[in-house]
mmCIF file of C-alpha atoms in Angstrom:
data_model
loop_
_atom_site.group_PDB
_atom_site.id
_atom_site.type_symbol
_atom_site.label_atom_id
_atom_site.label_comp_id
_atom_site.label_asym_id
_atom_site.label_seq_id
_atom_site.Cartn_x
_atom_site.Cartn_y
_atom_site.Cartn_z
ATOM 1 C CA MET M 1 0.003 -0.013 -0.022
ATOM 2 C CA ALA M 2 1.104 3.538 -0.718
ATOM 3 C CA SER M 3 1.844 5.705 2.257
ATOM 4 C CA ASN M 4 -0.200 8.898 2.505
ATOM 5 C CA LYS M 5 2.220 10.884 4.691
ATOM 6 C CA PRO M 6 1.956 14.655 4.607
ATOM 7 C CA THR M 7 4.691 16.698 2.941
ATOM 8 C CA ILE M 8 6.349 18.979 5.416
ATOM 9 C CA ILE M 9 7.855 22.261 4.223
ATOM 10 C CA ASN M 10 10.163 23.970 6.692
ATOM 11 C CA ILE M 11 10.489 27.721 6.682
ATOM 12 C CA SER M 12 12.800 29.889 8.690
ATOM 13 C CA PHE M 13 12.888 33.537 9.648
ATOM 14 C CA LYS M 14 16.101 35.552 10.314
ATOM 15 C CA THR M 15 14.781 37.472 13.298
ATOM 16 C CA SER M 16 17.875 39.595 13.059
ATOM 17 C CA THR M 17 16.257 41.417 10.073
ATOM 18 C CA LEU M 18 13.460 43.841 10.598
ATOM 19 C CA ASP M 19 11.529 42.569 7.568
ATOM 20 C CA ASP M 20 11.523 38.983 8.663
ATOM 21 C CA GLN M 21 10.678 39.940 12.255
ATOM 22 C CA ILE M 22 7.679 41.986 11.072
ATOM 23 C CA LEU M 23 6.506 39.165 8.823
ATOM 24 C CA LEU M 24 6.886 36.598 11.586
ATOM 25 C CA ASP M 25 5.044 38.727 14.093
ATOM 26 C CA TRP M 26 2.141 39.213 11.642
ATOM 27 C CA LEU M 27 2.043 35.515 10.745
ATOM 28 C CA GLU M 28 2.014 34.449 14.428
ATOM 29 C CA GLN M 29 -1.132 36.630 14.945
ATOM 30 C CA LYS M 30 -2.820 34.937 11.940
ATOM 31 C CA PHE M 31 -1.800 31.542 13.200
ATOM 32 C CA LEU M 32 -3.629 32.247 16.502
ATOM 33 C CA GLU M 33 -6.784 33.102 14.557
ATOM 34 C CA TYR M 34 -6.744 30.405 11.806
ATOM 35 C CA GLY M 35 -4.184 27.784 12.763
ATOM 36 C CA LYS M 36 -0.704 27.688 11.233
ATOM 37 C CA SER M 37 -1.265 25.028 8.517
ATOM 38 C CA ASN M 38 -4.705 26.247 7.514
ATOM 39 C CA TYR M 39 -3.586 29.881 7.164
ATOM 40 C CA ILE M 40 -0.462 29.065 5.094
ATOM 41 C CA LYS M 41 -2.417 26.731 2.833
ATOM 42 C CA ASN M 42 -5.174 29.414 2.369
ATOM 43 C CA VAL M 43 -2.571 32.093 1.463
ATOM 44 C CA LEU M 44 -0.869 29.751 -0.982
ATOM 45 C CA ARG M 45 -4.205 28.635 -2.522
ATOM 46 C CA GLU M 46 -5.135 32.260 -3.173
ATOM 47 C CA LYS M 47 -1.812 32.966 -4.803
ATOM 48 C CA MET M 48 -2.096 29.919 -6.935
ATOM 49 C CA LEU M 49 -5.633 30.880 -8.068
ATOM 50 C CA GLU M 50 -4.343 34.414 -8.910
ATOM 51 C CA GLU M 51 -1.653 32.953 -11.191
ATOM 52 C CA ILE M 52 -3.959 30.409 -12.809
ATOM 53 C CA ASN M 53 -6.518 33.189 -13.561
ATOM 54 C CA LYS M 54 -3.830 35.371 -15.257
ATOM 55 C CA GLU M 55 -3.133 32.642 -17.822
#
């Protein structure tokens, strides 16, 4: 049988840079509201649909 393990994508933030720190702070607030995985997938899905609709 084929395994149906989830694919895990790691992402890191260099909190020594202001841009990454601001992004991380913003994301952490969104994660509290929507859940980490759900929020990231939703943002990526929206971006994917934007690109598909441009073609």
